[in-house]
Amino acid sequence: MDKILVRGGTRLSGTVRANASKNAALPILAATLLADEPVELTNPPLLRDTTNMLRLLEALGVEVEHQEGGGVRCRSVNEDLVTAPYELVSAMRGSVCVLGPLLARRQRAKVSLPGGCVFGVRPIDLHLKGLRALGAEIEIEHGYVVAEAERLVGTEIYLGSAFGSTVLGTANVLMAAVLAEGRTIIENAACEPEVQDLVTILNKMGADIRGMGTHRLEVHGVERLGGTTHSVIPDRIDAATMLVAGVITGGDVCVEGMVPSHVTAVLEKIREVGCHVECGEDWVRVRPNGGLKPTDLTTLPFPGFPTDLQAQFVSLLSVVDGMSLVTEKVYPDRFIHVAELHRMGADIRKEGPTVIIRGVDKLSGAPVMASDLRASAALVLAGLVAKGETEIHRVYHLDRGYERIEERLAKLGADIERVK
């Protein structure tokens, strides 16, 4: 198994490109199950999660062709297959998105309860609530969601929870609704850029979805969806992680090929901690503007501060002089990385859904264990400024969401390598 070695102390400088969005690509790949013609993605991210989703599609009767230049072409060739097995679904939570398309197109689905990162309970009750509202009969049997629906009928659905809207739940219900009879209204729909990208490709395939980018989606069911070609949006989490790498090292880093409006809340926090931020149409540059300052932040659904960047900012604030507070309002238990940062000398105390961070002069390199995808990135960032060498184990988590992160950081001047 691979590990990543980081030797801290290098100020990063230069330009790097954002990759295509993992969180957009997974539901979009699931949406290819809805089409009766081929669907081509020109730029799917080269990640472990993407590979797993393509394997799952093949298990569900989709022919996957890899195109020159990195694209993939997906075409359903066997619609009798409706079982998404545990060994594939357990590897990543995003795979639960095949549930809605299978129900809508094949009238039956048997999908293993999902896996992915382990940082607390993330139920799929809102997914099931929405699909039941459309007319599906659903049971949980032996760790599988077993669902049937001779026909789905449009209705009004509220997808609210104590922690806000659900991105994957919105995607699942939306993909089922596009082939349902009549009109479906989804209230409190997630409006993240990844959901907007899903709406875009579904409409290109022939769906009739209105209200993109709002919390109210109106879906007029159609009889069929056809093929299309689509380019996945840039990954806002990947892009922002690279920007934080520049900030934490006191560097001058420009990320190209991103959408600045997708990370407005993040850029505001980068300014608050004392960095200069410049934005163009598809790029952002961060550079020092004096010393770094503490700040408080709270994760919220889009357009708020993303939960997927909370761990990276905890690493950053752990070396900023003063006291900072980070409150997690999306996944309150998402602080497994704190224990590993303690091993590196961070001064962090958890109080319920909040961590209190007292910045230290320096972190010390240490062997650490990656517990989930974004925690992995947080440990890499901490290693960039730690004294000595940091060994990050279980980097398969990192490979689920970051494409060759060690090569891209090395291009910016980091002393980092992957070893067996």
Short mmCIF file of C-alpha atoms in Angstrom, two decimals:
data_model
loop_
_atom_site.label_atom_id
_atom_site.label_comp_id
_atom_site.label_asym_id
_atom_site.label_seq_id
_atom_site.Cartn_x
_atom_site.Cartn_y
_atom_site.Cartn_z
CA MET A 1 0.00 0.00 0.00
CA ASP A 2 1.25 3.48 -0.84
CA LYS A 3 2.04 6.26 1.58
CA ILE A 4 2.90 9.90 1.01
CA LEU A 5 5.97 11.56 2.50
CA VAL A 6 5.98 15.32 3.01
CA ARG A 7 8.94 17.32 4.19
CA GLY A 8 7.69 20.70 5.36
CA GLY A 9 9.10 24.19 5.18
CA THR A 10 8.84 25.02 1.46
CA ARG A 11 6.93 28.10 0.34
CA LEU A 12 4.75 27.11 -2.63
CA SER A 13 4.72 29.20 -5.77
CA GLY A 14 3.37 28.82 -9.28
CA THR A 15 0.28 27.83 -11.23
CA VAL A 16 -1.76 24.63 -11.14
CA ARG A 17 -4.99 23.56 -12.87
CA ALA A 18 -8.15 22.40 -11.15
CA ASN A 19 -9.41 18.94 -12.07
CA ALA A 20 -12.94 18.01 -13.08
CA SER A 21 -15.39 17.62 -10.21
CA LYS A 22 -15.70 14.20 -8.61
CA ASN A 23 -18.93 15.15 -6.83
CA ALA A 24 -20.46 16.27 -10.13
CA ALA A 25 -19.15 13.35 -12.19
CA LEU A 26 -20.57 10.53 -10.02
CA PRO A 27 -24.29 11.48 -10.28
CA ILE A 28 -23.79 12.38 -13.96
CA LEU A 29 -22.37 8.91 -14.64
CA ALA A 30 -25.37 7.42 -12.83
CA ALA A 31 -27.63 9.50 -15.08
CA THR A 32 -26.34 7.62 -18.14
CA LEU A 33 -28.60 4.75 -16.97
CA LEU A 34 -31.59 6.92 -17.95
CA ALA A 35 -30.64 7.31 -21.61
CA ASP A 36 -31.56 5.09 -24.53
CA GLU A 37 -28.63 6.49 -26.52
CA PRO A 38 -24.90 6.87 -25.73
CA VAL A 39 -23.78 9.61 -23.36
CA GLU A 40 -20.20 10.86 -23.53
CA LEU A 41 -18.29 12.70 -20.82
CA THR A 42 -15.26 14.45 -22.27
CA ASN A 43 -13.32 14.98 -19.03
CA PRO A 44 -14.19 12.61 -16.17
CA PRO A 45 -11.69 12.93 -13.30
CA LEU A 46 -9.12 10.13 -13.12
CA LEU A 47 -9.96 9.02 -9.60
CA ARG A 48 -10.59 5.82 -7.67
CA ASP A 49 -14.25 6.81 -7.15
CA THR A 50 -14.75 7.40 -10.87
CA THR A 51 -13.24 4.01 -11.69
CA ASN A 52 -15.51 2.35 -9.13
CA MET A 53 -18.60 4.07 -10.57
CA LEU A 54 -17.70 2.91 -14.08
CA ARG A 55 -17.28 -0.65 -12.77
CA LEU A 56 -20.69 -0.38 -11.13
CA LEU A 57 -22.27 0.83 -14.38
CA GLU A 58 -20.75 -2.14 -16.21
CA ALA A 59 -22.28 -4.45 -13.56
CA LEU A 60 -25.62 -2.79 -14.37
CA GLY A 61 -25.40 -3.50 -18.08
CA VAL A 62 -23.73 -0.33 -19.32
CA GLU A 63 -21.08 -0.60 -22.02
CA VAL A 64 -18.20 1.75 -21.13
CA GLU A 65 -15.80 2.86 -23.84
CA HIS A 66 -12.72 4.90 -22.95
CA GLN A 67 -12.11 7.60 -25.53
CA GLU A 68 -8.88 9.20 -26.71
CA GLY A 69 -8.09 12.21 -24.56
CA GLY A 70 -9.58 10.71 -21.40
CA GLY A 71 -13.31 10.80 -22.16
CA VAL A 72 -15.77 7.97 -21.59
CA ARG A 73 -18.79 6.87 -23.62
CA CYS A 74 -21.57 5.03 -21.79
CA ARG A 75 -24.40 3.08 -23.41
CA SER A 76 -26.97 0.82 -21.72
CA VAL A 77 -26.97 -2.58 -23.44
CA ASN A 78 -28.65 -4.82 -20.84
CA GLU A 79 -31.56 -3.36 -18.89
CA ASP A 80 -32.34 -6.61 -17.06
CA LEU A 81 -29.54 -5.97 -14.55
CA VAL A 82 -30.76 -4.04 -11.49
CA THR A 83 -28.48 -5.13 -8.62
CA ALA A 84 -25.74 -2.80 -7.40
CA PRO A 85 -23.59 -5.16 -5.30
CA TYR A 86 -22.10 -4.47 -1.88
CA GLU A 87 -18.49 -4.86 -3.00
CA LEU A 88 -18.85 -1.92 -5.40
CA VAL A 89 -21.31 0.33 -3.54
CA SER A 90 -19.56 -0.01 -0.17
CA ALA A 91 -16.47 1.72 -1.54
CA MET A 92 -18.14 5.10 -2.08
CA ARG A 93 -21.29 6.87 -0.99
CA GLY A 94 -21.92 8.48 -4.39
CA SER A 95 -22.84 5.11 -5.89
CA VAL A 96 -26.26 5.27 -4.18
CA CYS A 97 -27.20 7.65 -7.02
CA VAL A 98 -27.96 4.69 -9.29
CA LEU A 99 -31.11 4.03 -7.24
CA GLY A 100 -33.25 6.77 -8.83
CA PRO A 101 -32.22 6.08 -12.44
CA LEU A 102 -32.75 2.32 -12.07
CA LEU A 103 -36.25 2.85 -10.68
CA ALA A 104 -37.18 5.35 -13.38
CA ARG A 105 -35.83 3.40 -16.33
CA ARG A 106 -36.02 -0.27 -15.25
CA GLN A 107 -38.85 -0.14 -12.64
CA ARG A 108 -36.76 -2.09 -10.09
CA ALA A 109 -33.55 -1.60 -8.15
CA LYS A 110 -31.58 -3.53 -5.57
CA VAL A 111 -28.82 -1.29 -4.27
CA SER A 112 -26.51 -1.97 -1.34
CA LEU A 113 -26.55 0.61 1.41
CA PRO A 114 -23.65 2.97 0.62
CA GLY A 115 -20.15 3.29 2.02
CA GLY A 116 -17.50 6.00 1.55
CA CYS A 117 -15.86 8.06 4.27
CA VAL A 118 -16.49 7.15 7.90
CA PHE A 119 -17.20 10.30 9.90
CA GLY A 120 -20.60 9.69 11.44
CA VAL A 121 -24.03 8.59 10.34
CA ARG A 122 -25.16 9.88 6.95
CA PRO A 123 -28.55 8.25 6.39
CA ILE A 124 -30.32 8.03 3.04
CA ASP A 125 -33.78 8.45 4.52
CA LEU A 126 -34.48 11.57 2.45
CA HIS A 127 -33.59 9.67 -0.74
CA LEU A 128 -36.11 6.98 0.18
CA LYS A 129 -38.73 9.52 1.29
CA GLY A 130 -38.57 11.26 -2.08
CA LEU A 131 -38.68 8.06 -4.11
CA ARG A 132 -41.61 6.74 -2.08
CA ALA A 133 -43.45 10.00 -2.72
CA LEU A 134 -43.05 9.34 -6.45
CA GLY A 135 -44.72 5.95 -6.02
CA ALA A 136 -41.91 3.50 -5.30
CA GLU A 137 -42.33 0.61 -2.87
CA ILE A 138 -39.12 0.29 -0.86
CA GLU A 139 -37.85 -2.21 1.69
CA ILE A 140 -34.47 -2.66 3.38
CA GLU A 141 -33.46 -6.31 3.12
CA HIS A 142 -30.12 -7.81 4.20
CA GLY A 143 -28.25 -4.52 3.78
CA TYR A 144 -29.86 -3.68 0.42
CA VAL A 145 -32.44 -1.12 -0.62
CA VAL A 146 -34.98 -3.08 -2.68
CA ALA A 147 -37.29 -0.78 -4.64
CA GLU A 148 -40.03 -1.33 -7.22
CA ALA A 149 -42.33 0.96 -9.17
CA GLU A 150 -44.44 0.00 -12.16
CA ARG A 151 -44.73 3.72 -12.80
CA LEU A 152 -43.57 6.86 -11.06
CA VAL A 153 -45.99 9.78 -10.76
CA GLY A 154 -45.01 13.39 -10.16
CA THR A 155 -45.84 15.03 -6.85
CA GLU A 156 -44.60 17.69 -4.41
CA ILE A 157 -41.64 16.60 -2.28
CA TYR A 158 -39.93 18.39 0.60
CA LEU A 159 -36.31 17.28 1.08
CA GLY A 160 -35.55 19.05 4.34
CA SER A 161 -33.52 17.80 7.30
CA ALA A 162 -31.99 19.15 10.49
CA PHE A 163 -28.74 19.76 8.59
CA GLY A 164 -30.18 21.41 5.49
CA SER A 165 -30.71 20.08 2.00
CA THR A 166 -29.25 16.82 0.69
CA VAL A 167 -27.07 16.88 -2.41
CA LEU A 168 -27.17 13.17 -3.26
CA GLY A 169 -30.80 12.93 -2.18
CA THR A 170 -31.72 15.76 -4.53
CA ALA A 171 -29.79 14.06 -7.34
CA ASN A 172 -31.51 10.71 -6.75
CA VAL A 173 -35.04 12.11 -6.59
CA LEU A 174 -34.39 14.43 -9.53
CA MET A 175 -33.19 11.57 -11.77
CA ALA A 176 -36.26 9.52 -10.88
CA ALA A 177 -38.60 12.45 -11.50
CA VAL A 178 -37.41 13.20 -15.05
CA LEU A 179 -39.16 10.05 -16.33
CA ALA A 180 -42.14 10.22 -13.95
CA GLU A 181 -45.64 11.04 -15.18
CA GLY A 182 -46.62 14.68 -14.78
CA ARG A 183 -45.01 17.43 -12.73
CA THR A 184 -42.75 17.05 -9.70
CA ILE A 185 -41.85 19.90 -7.37
CA ILE A 186 -38.76 19.37 -5.19
CA GLU A 187 -38.73 21.88 -2.33
CA ASN A 188 -35.56 22.54 -0.32
CA ALA A 189 -33.56 21.01 -3.15
CA ALA A 190 -29.79 21.31 -2.90
CA CYS A 191 -28.47 24.07 -5.15
CA GLU A 192 -24.75 23.16 -5.13
CA PRO A 193 -22.85 23.60 -8.42
CA GLU A 194 -22.68 19.80 -8.71
CA VAL A 195 -26.50 19.58 -8.69
CA GLN A 196 -26.65 22.38 -11.25
CA ASP A 197 -24.28 20.43 -13.50
CA LEU A 198 -26.56 17.39 -13.22
CA VAL A 199 -29.56 19.53 -14.20
CA THR A 200 -27.60 20.85 -17.17
CA ILE A 201 -26.79 17.43 -18.62
CA LEU A 202 -30.27 16.04 -17.92
CA ASN A 203 -31.82 18.94 -19.84
CA LYS A 204 -29.34 18.34 -22.67
CA MET A 205 -30.54 14.72 -22.72
CA GLY A 206 -34.14 15.90 -23.14
CA ALA A 207 -35.41 16.42 -19.58
CA ASP A 208 -37.56 19.42 -18.65
CA ILE A 209 -36.18 20.78 -15.36
CA ARG A 210 -36.71 24.37 -14.25
CA GLY A 211 -35.34 26.35 -11.32
CA MET A 212 -31.68 25.36 -11.61
CA GLY A 213 -29.57 26.91 -8.87
CA THR A 214 -32.56 27.47 -6.54
CA HIS A 215 -34.08 25.48 -3.69
CA ARG A 216 -37.20 24.77 -5.77
CA LEU A 217 -36.86 22.47 -8.76
CA GLU A 218 -39.81 21.93 -11.09
CA VAL A 219 -39.60 18.76 -13.18
CA HIS A 220 -41.96 17.96 -16.03
CA GLY A 221 -41.66 14.26 -16.80
CA VAL A 222 -40.76 13.13 -20.30
CA GLU A 223 -41.14 9.73 -22.00
CA ARG A 224 -37.47 9.21 -22.83
CA LEU A 225 -33.99 10.69 -22.59
CA GLY A 226 -31.47 10.58 -25.39
CA GLY A 227 -27.71 10.90 -25.65
CA THR A 228 -25.45 13.91 -25.40
CA THR A 229 -21.84 15.02 -24.90
CA HIS A 230 -20.94 16.88 -21.75
CA SER A 231 -17.95 18.43 -20.00
CA VAL A 232 -17.96 18.14 -16.19
CA ILE A 233 -17.51 21.35 -14.18
CA PRO A 234 -14.21 22.04 -12.35
CA ASP A 235 -13.83 20.64 -8.85
CA ARG A 236 -14.29 23.52 -6.41
CA ILE A 237 -12.97 21.45 -3.48
CA ASP A 238 -9.84 20.39 -5.37
CA ALA A 239 -9.23 23.98 -6.49
CA ALA A 240 -9.75 25.44 -3.02
CA THR A 241 -7.48 22.81 -1.44
CA MET A 242 -4.68 23.97 -3.74
CA LEU A 243 -5.35 27.59 -2.75
CA VAL A 244 -5.17 26.67 0.95
CA ALA A 245 -1.84 24.94 0.24
CA GLY A 246 -0.58 28.30 -0.96
CA VAL A 247 -1.98 30.13 2.06
CA ILE A 248 -0.65 27.73 4.71
CA THR A 249 2.89 27.91 3.28
CA GLY A 250 2.85 31.69 2.84
CA GLY A 251 3.12 31.14 -0.88
CA ASP A 252 1.96 32.70 -4.13
CA VAL A 253 -0.31 30.20 -5.89
CA CYS A 254 -2.65 30.58 -8.87
CA VAL A 255 -5.29 27.94 -9.68
CA GLU A 256 -6.53 27.98 -13.26
CA GLY A 257 -9.51 26.27 -14.83
CA MET A 258 -11.80 26.88 -11.84
CA VAL A 259 -15.02 28.83 -11.26
CA PRO A 260 -14.40 31.54 -8.63
CA SER A 261 -18.13 31.99 -7.92
CA HIS A 262 -18.27 28.37 -6.74
CA VAL A 263 -15.97 29.18 -3.79
CA THR A 264 -17.04 32.70 -2.82
CA ALA A 265 -17.38 31.83 0.89
CA VAL A 266 -13.94 30.18 0.88
CA LEU A 267 -12.27 33.16 -0.76
CA GLU A 268 -13.83 35.45 1.83
CA LYS A 269 -12.29 33.36 4.63
CA ILE A 270 -8.91 33.40 2.88
CA ARG A 271 -9.12 37.19 2.85
CA GLU A 272 -10.10 37.18 6.53
CA VAL A 273 -7.03 35.18 7.52
CA GLY A 274 -4.89 37.87 5.92
CA CYS A 275 -4.19 36.92 2.30
CA HIS A 276 -4.53 38.90 -0.88
CA VAL A 277 -6.97 37.28 -3.35
CA GLU A 278 -7.18 38.08 -7.06
CA CYS A 279 -9.85 36.58 -9.31
CA GLY A 280 -10.25 36.29 -13.06
CA GLU A 281 -12.95 34.64 -15.12
CA ASP A 282 -11.54 31.14 -14.55
CA TRP A 283 -8.65 31.60 -12.13
CA VAL A 284 -7.83 32.65 -8.56
CA ARG A 285 -4.48 33.75 -7.15
CA VAL A 286 -3.62 33.92 -3.44
CA ARG A 287 -0.53 35.57 -1.98
CA PRO A 288 0.58 36.96 1.38
CA ASN A 289 -0.75 40.28 2.65
CA GLY A 290 1.06 40.48 5.99
CA GLY A 291 0.81 37.87 8.75
CA LEU A 292 -2.01 35.35 9.04
CA LYS A 293 -4.86 36.07 11.45
CA PRO A 294 -7.33 33.76 13.23
CA THR A 295 -10.95 33.56 12.13
CA ASP A 296 -14.20 31.73 12.85
CA LEU A 297 -16.14 29.74 10.31
CA THR A 298 -19.26 27.60 10.11
CA THR A 299 -19.91 25.01 7.41
CA LEU A 300 -23.24 25.33 5.62
CA PRO A 301 -24.86 24.10 2.41
CA PHE A 302 -23.98 26.07 -0.74
CA PRO A 303 -23.37 28.99 -1.06
CA GLY A 304 -22.03 28.74 2.49
CA PHE A 305 -18.62 27.43 3.50
CA PRO A 306 -18.36 23.81 2.26
CA THR A 307 -18.08 20.96 4.73
CA ASP A 308 -15.60 19.34 2.32
CA LEU A 309 -13.10 22.13 3.10
CA GLN A 310 -13.52 22.17 6.87
CA ALA A 311 -10.64 19.76 7.57
CA GLN A 312 -8.24 21.70 5.34
CA PHE A 313 -9.05 24.95 7.15
CA VAL A 314 -8.58 23.30 10.54
CA SER A 315 -5.02 22.46 9.44
CA LEU A 316 -4.49 26.04 8.27
CA LEU A 317 -5.85 27.64 11.44
CA SER A 318 -3.78 25.31 13.63
CA VAL A 319 -0.68 27.33 12.65
CA VAL A 320 -2.30 30.79 12.80
CA ASP A 321 -1.47 32.70 15.97
CA GLY A 322 -4.56 33.26 18.12
CA MET A 323 -7.82 31.40 18.69
CA SER A 324 -10.16 30.26 15.92
CA LEU A 325 -13.50 28.46 16.06
CA VAL A 326 -14.73 26.01 13.41
CA THR A 327 -18.33 24.80 13.65
CA GLU A 328 -19.62 21.90 11.56
CA LYS A 329 -23.33 22.33 10.74
CA VAL A 330 -23.51 19.76 7.92
CA TYR A 331 -21.84 16.65 9.44
CA PRO A 332 -21.31 17.45 13.16
CA ASP A 333 -19.08 14.40 13.73
CA ARG A 334 -16.67 15.22 10.92
CA PHE A 335 -13.59 15.85 13.07
CA ILE A 336 -11.68 12.56 12.92
CA HIS A 337 -8.66 14.45 11.53
CA VAL A 338 -8.26 16.35 14.81
CA ALA A 339 -6.68 13.36 16.58
CA GLU A 340 -4.03 13.04 13.87
CA LEU A 341 -3.30 16.78 13.94
CA HIS A 342 -2.77 16.41 17.70
CA ARG A 343 0.01 13.94 16.88
CA MET A 344 1.67 16.70 14.91
CA GLY A 345 1.46 19.16 17.79
CA ALA A 346 -1.76 21.04 17.02
CA ASP A 347 -3.71 22.54 19.94
CA ILE A 348 -7.34 21.74 19.16
CA ARG A 349 -10.23 21.01 21.52
CA LYS A 350 -13.59 19.66 20.41
CA GLU A 351 -16.79 20.89 22.04
CA GLY A 352 -19.83 19.30 20.39
CA PRO A 353 -19.99 20.34 16.72
CA THR A 354 -17.25 22.97 17.25
CA VAL A 355 -13.48 22.81 17.54
CA ILE A 356 -11.51 25.48 19.37
CA ILE A 357 -8.11 25.98 17.75
CA ARG A 358 -5.20 27.76 19.41
CA GLY A 359 -2.55 28.35 16.81
CA VAL A 360 0.93 26.95 17.48
CA ASP A 361 4.28 28.24 16.23
CA LYS A 362 4.97 25.06 14.33
CA LEU A 363 3.76 21.53 13.72
CA SER A 364 6.08 18.53 13.88
CA GLY A 365 6.23 15.85 11.23
CA ALA A 366 4.87 12.49 12.38
CA PRO A 367 3.39 9.24 11.05
CA VAL A 368 -0.35 9.87 10.64
CA MET A 369 -3.32 7.88 9.38
CA ALA A 370 -5.81 9.22 6.85
CA SER A 371 -9.35 8.44 8.02
CA ASP A 372 -11.36 9.88 5.15
CA LEU A 373 -10.96 11.77 1.89
CA ARG A 374 -10.84 15.38 3.09
CA ALA A 375 -8.96 14.48 6.29
CA SER A 376 -6.26 13.06 4.02
CA ALA A 377 -5.91 16.41 2.29
CA ALA A 378 -5.80 18.18 5.66
CA LEU A 379 -2.86 16.01 6.74
CA VAL A 380 -1.00 16.73 3.50
CA LEU A 381 -1.48 20.47 4.11
CA ALA A 382 -0.27 20.13 7.69
CA GLY A 383 2.78 18.24 6.44
CA LEU A 384 3.65 21.11 4.11
CA VAL A 385 4.41 23.35 7.11
CA ALA A 386 5.49 20.78 9.70
CA LYS A 387 9.10 20.57 10.82
CA GLY A 388 10.63 17.34 9.58
CA GLU A 389 8.93 14.53 7.70
CA THR A 390 5.26 13.56 7.79
CA GLU A 391 4.21 10.05 6.73
CA ILE A 392 0.59 9.84 5.62
CA HIS A 393 -0.78 6.31 5.52
CA ARG A 394 -3.98 4.94 3.92
CA VAL A 395 -3.69 7.36 1.01
CA TYR A 396 -6.27 5.36 -0.96
CA HIS A 397 -8.72 7.78 0.66
CA LEU A 398 -6.83 10.65 -0.95
CA ASP A 399 -6.93 8.96 -4.36
CA ARG A 400 -10.72 8.88 -4.19
CA GLY A 401 -10.91 12.65 -4.64
CA TYR A 402 -7.54 14.13 -5.67
CA GLU A 403 -5.85 13.29 -8.94
CA ARG A 404 -2.05 12.94 -8.50
CA ILE A 405 -2.03 15.51 -5.70
CA GLU A 406 1.62 14.84 -4.87
CA GLU A 407 2.70 15.62 -8.47
CA ARG A 408 0.69 18.82 -8.59
CA LEU A 409 2.01 20.06 -5.25
CA ALA A 410 5.56 19.13 -6.27
CA LYS A 411 5.09 21.32 -9.35
CA LEU A 412 4.46 24.21 -6.95
CA GLY A 413 7.69 23.43 -5.10
CA ALA A 414 6.53 21.09 -2.34
CA ASP A 415 8.95 18.42 -1.10
CA ILE A 416 6.50 15.53 -1.43
CA GLU A 417 6.57 12.02 -2.85
CA ARG A 418 4.53 8.85 -3.00
CA VAL A 419 6.28 5.65 -1.96
CA LYS A 420 5.28 2.01 -1.53
#
